[in-house]
């Protein structure tokens, strides 16, 4: 199981994987953060396709092509906005990881890269979000044999150190 998960520090738009996951918003019309970076790197056709899809509820995922990205696919998921932890945020964030991995299986993606969903503009505490990301991924990989590699792309040293530490906890058993 451990060898199917990789933690790297870097920019998700540069990842040479079959699918990258976007931390989008419900409108799917682009935005700042990782969403902005993905749209800039993919080119305007990505927004065109997103417009046709129309939107995406929190916790769900929608697939588009990757256009100018090295990745063939973009899986857009909408993380919860942190409101103190009483509005089902944990469950909704877990749904993002589960539904994105499910979408990856459906399109036949063998390698998938994730950003740290909801931990930027949406304010989800990093450590808590990391536990959810890694626990949900482990659960999924235990039941799935088609995904070969899940890459967690950390933007900056703090996220990278946090992911590595929590990875050792979650994947020790
Ligand atoms: N590669 C990897 N990770 C990145 C990159 C990148 N190029 N750029 C930023 N991050 P955020 P959210 C990290 O704010 O919290 C958008 O406007 C960043 O350091 O992108 O889910 C959407 O349209 C952070 O750890 O997403 C929504 O409106 C993580 O990506 C809203 O922000 C997520 O930060 C979604 O907020």
Short mmCIF file of C-alpha atoms and ligand atoms in Angstrom, two decimals:
data_model
loop_
_atom_site.label_atom_id
_atom_site.label_comp_id
_atom_site.label_asym_id
_atom_site.label_seq_id
_atom_site.Cartn_x
_atom_site.Cartn_y
_atom_site.Cartn_z
CA UNK A 1 0.00 0.00 0.00
CA UNK A 2 2.71 2.48 1.05
CA UNK A 3 4.49 2.22 -2.28
CA UNK A 4 1.35 3.35 -4.14
CA UNK A 5 1.48 6.74 -2.42
CA UNK A 6 4.04 9.46 -3.05
CA UNK A 7 4.46 12.84 -1.37
CA UNK A 8 6.27 15.55 -3.30
CA UNK A 9 6.79 19.27 -2.95
CA UNK A 10 6.00 21.24 -6.10
CA UNK A 11 3.47 22.55 -8.59
CA UNK A 12 0.61 20.24 -9.54
CA UNK A 13 0.35 21.68 -13.05
CA UNK A 14 3.78 20.20 -13.86
CA UNK A 15 2.95 16.64 -12.77
CA UNK A 16 3.27 13.94 -15.42
CA UNK A 17 0.36 11.82 -14.27
CA UNK A 18 -2.80 10.62 -16.02
CA UNK A 19 -5.07 12.89 -13.97
CA UNK A 20 -4.63 15.87 -11.66
CA UNK A 21 -7.29 16.91 -9.17
CA UNK A 22 -8.38 20.54 -9.00
CA UNK A 23 -9.60 22.23 -5.80
CA UNK A 24 -12.40 24.08 -7.57
CA UNK A 25 -15.51 25.94 -6.43
CA UNK A 26 -19.14 25.05 -7.06
CA UNK A 27 -19.39 27.23 -10.18
CA UNK A 28 -16.43 25.50 -11.91
CA UNK A 29 -15.67 28.88 -13.47
CA UNK A 30 -12.08 29.05 -12.27
CA UNK A 31 -10.65 31.08 -9.40
CA UNK A 32 -7.41 31.71 -7.53
CA UNK A 33 -4.94 29.32 -5.90
CA UNK A 34 -4.44 25.94 -7.48
CA UNK A 35 -7.62 26.38 -9.56
CA UNK A 36 -6.18 29.53 -11.19
CA UNK A 37 -2.84 27.82 -11.83
CA UNK A 38 -4.53 24.81 -13.47
CA UNK A 39 -6.69 26.98 -15.73
CA UNK A 40 -3.70 29.11 -16.77
CA UNK A 41 -1.61 26.06 -17.60
CA UNK A 42 -4.40 24.17 -19.39
CA UNK A 43 -5.53 27.12 -21.52
CA UNK A 44 -8.98 28.61 -22.23
CA UNK A 45 -10.51 25.38 -23.56
CA UNK A 46 -10.65 24.10 -20.00
CA UNK A 47 -13.02 26.89 -18.97
CA UNK A 48 -15.13 26.18 -22.06
CA UNK A 49 -15.62 22.56 -21.03
CA UNK A 50 -16.27 23.54 -17.39
CA UNK A 51 -18.98 25.98 -18.51
CA UNK A 52 -20.74 23.14 -20.34
CA UNK A 53 -20.72 21.00 -17.20
CA UNK A 54 -22.34 23.90 -15.34
CA UNK A 55 -21.20 23.31 -11.76
CA UNK A 56 -20.45 20.76 -9.06
CA UNK A 57 -21.82 20.30 -5.52
CA UNK A 58 -19.43 20.25 -2.56
CA UNK A 59 -17.80 16.83 -2.11
CA UNK A 60 -18.51 15.64 -5.65
CA UNK A 61 -16.19 15.46 -8.68
CA UNK A 62 -16.42 16.20 -12.42
CA UNK A 63 -13.95 15.21 -15.14
CA UNK A 64 -12.61 17.28 -18.04
CA UNK A 65 -9.71 16.90 -20.43
CA UNK A 66 -6.35 18.41 -19.49
CA UNK A 67 -5.72 20.34 -22.73
CA UNK A 68 -2.22 21.89 -22.53
CA UNK A 69 -1.39 20.20 -19.23
CA UNK A 70 0.93 17.19 -19.17
CA UNK A 71 -1.97 15.36 -17.49
CA UNK A 72 -4.61 13.94 -19.81
CA UNK A 73 -7.47 14.61 -17.38
CA UNK A 74 -8.50 17.11 -14.72
CA UNK A 75 -10.79 15.88 -11.97
CA UNK A 76 -12.51 18.93 -10.48
CA UNK A 77 -13.71 18.55 -6.93
CA UNK A 78 -15.20 21.10 -4.56
CA UNK A 79 -13.93 21.10 -1.01
CA UNK A 80 -15.91 22.41 1.96
CA UNK A 81 -15.37 25.93 3.29
CA UNK A 82 -14.10 25.61 6.89
CA UNK A 83 -16.72 26.93 9.32
CA UNK A 84 -15.24 25.69 12.58
CA UNK A 85 -15.80 21.98 12.01
CA UNK A 86 -19.49 21.76 12.88
CA UNK A 87 -20.91 21.86 9.36
CA UNK A 88 -19.93 18.35 8.26
CA UNK A 89 -16.63 19.64 6.86
CA UNK A 90 -14.68 16.44 7.66
CA UNK A 91 -17.17 14.20 5.88
CA UNK A 92 -17.41 16.53 2.88
CA UNK A 93 -13.64 16.63 2.53
CA UNK A 94 -13.46 12.83 2.73
CA UNK A 95 -16.10 12.70 -0.02
CA UNK A 96 -13.83 14.84 -2.25
CA UNK A 97 -11.00 12.31 -2.03
CA UNK A 98 -13.25 9.27 -2.41
CA UNK A 99 -15.25 10.69 -5.32
CA UNK A 100 -12.11 11.93 -7.11
CA UNK A 101 -10.49 8.50 -6.84
CA UNK A 102 -13.71 6.89 -8.03
CA UNK A 103 -13.72 9.22 -11.05
CA UNK A 104 -10.08 8.32 -11.74
CA UNK A 105 -10.98 4.62 -11.83
CA UNK A 106 -13.90 5.34 -14.18
CA UNK A 107 -11.68 7.10 -16.75
CA UNK A 108 -8.93 4.50 -16.43
CA UNK A 109 -6.36 6.85 -14.86
CA UNK A 110 -3.56 4.84 -13.25
CA UNK A 111 -1.69 7.79 -11.77
CA UNK A 112 -3.43 10.66 -9.98
CA UNK A 113 -2.09 13.81 -8.29
CA UNK A 114 -3.92 15.72 -5.54
CA UNK A 115 -3.40 19.19 -4.10
CA UNK A 116 -4.28 19.83 -0.46
CA UNK A 117 -7.99 20.46 -1.02
CA UNK A 118 -9.67 23.21 1.08
CA UNK A 119 -6.50 24.23 2.97
CA UNK A 120 -5.93 27.52 1.09
CA UNK A 121 -8.75 30.01 0.51
CA UNK A 122 -11.27 27.67 2.15
CA UNK A 123 -9.36 27.69 5.46
CA UNK A 124 -9.48 24.00 6.47
CA UNK A 125 -6.76 23.32 9.10
CA UNK A 126 -3.82 21.66 7.32
CA UNK A 127 -3.09 18.84 9.74
CA UNK A 128 -6.73 17.81 10.05
CA UNK A 129 -7.18 17.93 6.26
CA UNK A 130 -4.01 15.88 5.72
CA UNK A 131 -5.25 13.11 8.02
CA UNK A 132 -8.50 12.96 6.10
CA UNK A 133 -6.72 12.97 2.70
CA UNK A 134 -4.38 10.13 3.62
CA UNK A 135 -6.89 8.03 5.57
CA UNK A 136 -9.47 8.18 2.79
CA UNK A 137 -6.86 7.36 0.14
CA UNK A 138 -5.60 4.38 2.13
CA UNK A 139 -9.16 3.06 2.52
CA UNK A 140 -9.76 3.45 -1.20
CA UNK A 141 -6.52 1.78 -2.31
CA UNK A 142 -7.21 -1.18 -0.02
CA UNK A 143 -10.27 -1.98 -2.14
CA UNK A 144 -9.02 -0.87 -5.56
CA UNK A 145 -6.32 -2.48 -7.66
CA UNK A 146 -6.45 -0.27 -10.74
CA UNK A 147 -4.77 2.88 -9.43
CA UNK A 148 -1.01 2.46 -9.40
CA UNK A 149 0.08 5.74 -7.85
CA UNK A 150 -1.45 8.61 -5.90
CA UNK A 151 0.81 11.65 -5.67
CA UNK A 152 0.17 14.34 -3.04
CA UNK A 153 1.64 17.57 -4.33
CA UNK A 154 2.53 19.89 -1.48
CA UNK A 155 2.84 23.58 -2.21
CA UNK A 156 5.58 24.67 0.15
CA UNK A 157 7.68 23.15 2.89
CA UNK A 158 5.09 23.29 5.69
CA UNK A 159 2.60 21.21 3.77
CA UNK A 160 5.35 18.81 2.66
CA UNK A 161 6.56 18.22 6.25
CA UNK A 162 3.00 17.80 7.51
CA UNK A 163 2.13 15.26 4.83
CA UNK A 164 5.27 13.21 5.47
CA UNK A 165 4.61 13.12 9.23
CA UNK A 166 0.95 12.16 8.92
CA UNK A 167 1.78 9.63 6.21
CA UNK A 168 3.95 7.71 8.70
CA UNK A 169 1.06 7.66 11.19
CA UNK A 170 -1.66 6.65 8.77
CA UNK A 171 0.31 4.09 6.75
CA UNK A 172 2.14 2.46 9.66
CA UNK A 173 -0.54 -0.16 10.20
N1 LIG B 1 0.18 23.26 -7.04
C1 LIG B 1 -0.13 22.58 -5.92
N2 LIG B 1 -0.76 23.14 -4.87
C2 LIG B 1 -1.07 24.46 -4.96
C3 LIG B 1 -0.78 25.24 -6.10
C4 LIG B 1 -0.13 24.59 -7.17
N3 LIG B 1 0.19 25.23 -8.30
N4 LIG B 1 -1.23 26.51 -5.85
C5 LIG B 1 -1.78 26.51 -4.62
N5 LIG B 1 -1.68 25.29 -4.06
P1 LIG B 1 -6.63 26.78 -2.75
P2 LIG B 1 -9.12 25.74 -1.56
C6 LIG B 1 -2.13 24.81 -2.75
O1 LIG B 1 -6.83 28.12 -2.14
O2 LIG B 1 -8.65 26.06 -0.19
C7 LIG B 1 -9.98 28.91 -5.53
O3 LIG B 1 -10.14 30.27 -5.80
C8 LIG B 1 -2.33 25.82 -1.64
O4 LIG B 1 -1.09 26.14 -1.01
O5 LIG B 1 -6.13 26.70 -4.14
O6 LIG B 1 -9.75 24.40 -1.81
C9 LIG B 1 -11.14 28.07 -6.02
O7 LIG B 1 -11.72 28.58 -7.19
C10 LIG B 1 -3.25 25.06 -0.70
O8 LIG B 1 -2.51 24.22 0.17
O9 LIG B 1 -7.98 25.88 -2.70
C11 LIG B 1 -12.10 28.13 -4.86
O10 LIG B 1 -12.89 29.29 -4.90
C12 LIG B 1 -4.07 24.18 -1.64
O11 LIG B 1 -3.42 24.26 -2.91
C13 LIG B 1 -11.19 28.16 -3.67
O12 LIG B 1 -9.96 28.74 -4.12
C14 LIG B 1 -5.51 24.59 -1.78
O13 LIG B 1 -5.63 26.00 -1.79
C15 LIG B 1 -10.90 26.78 -3.14
O14 LIG B 1 -10.16 26.87 -1.96
#
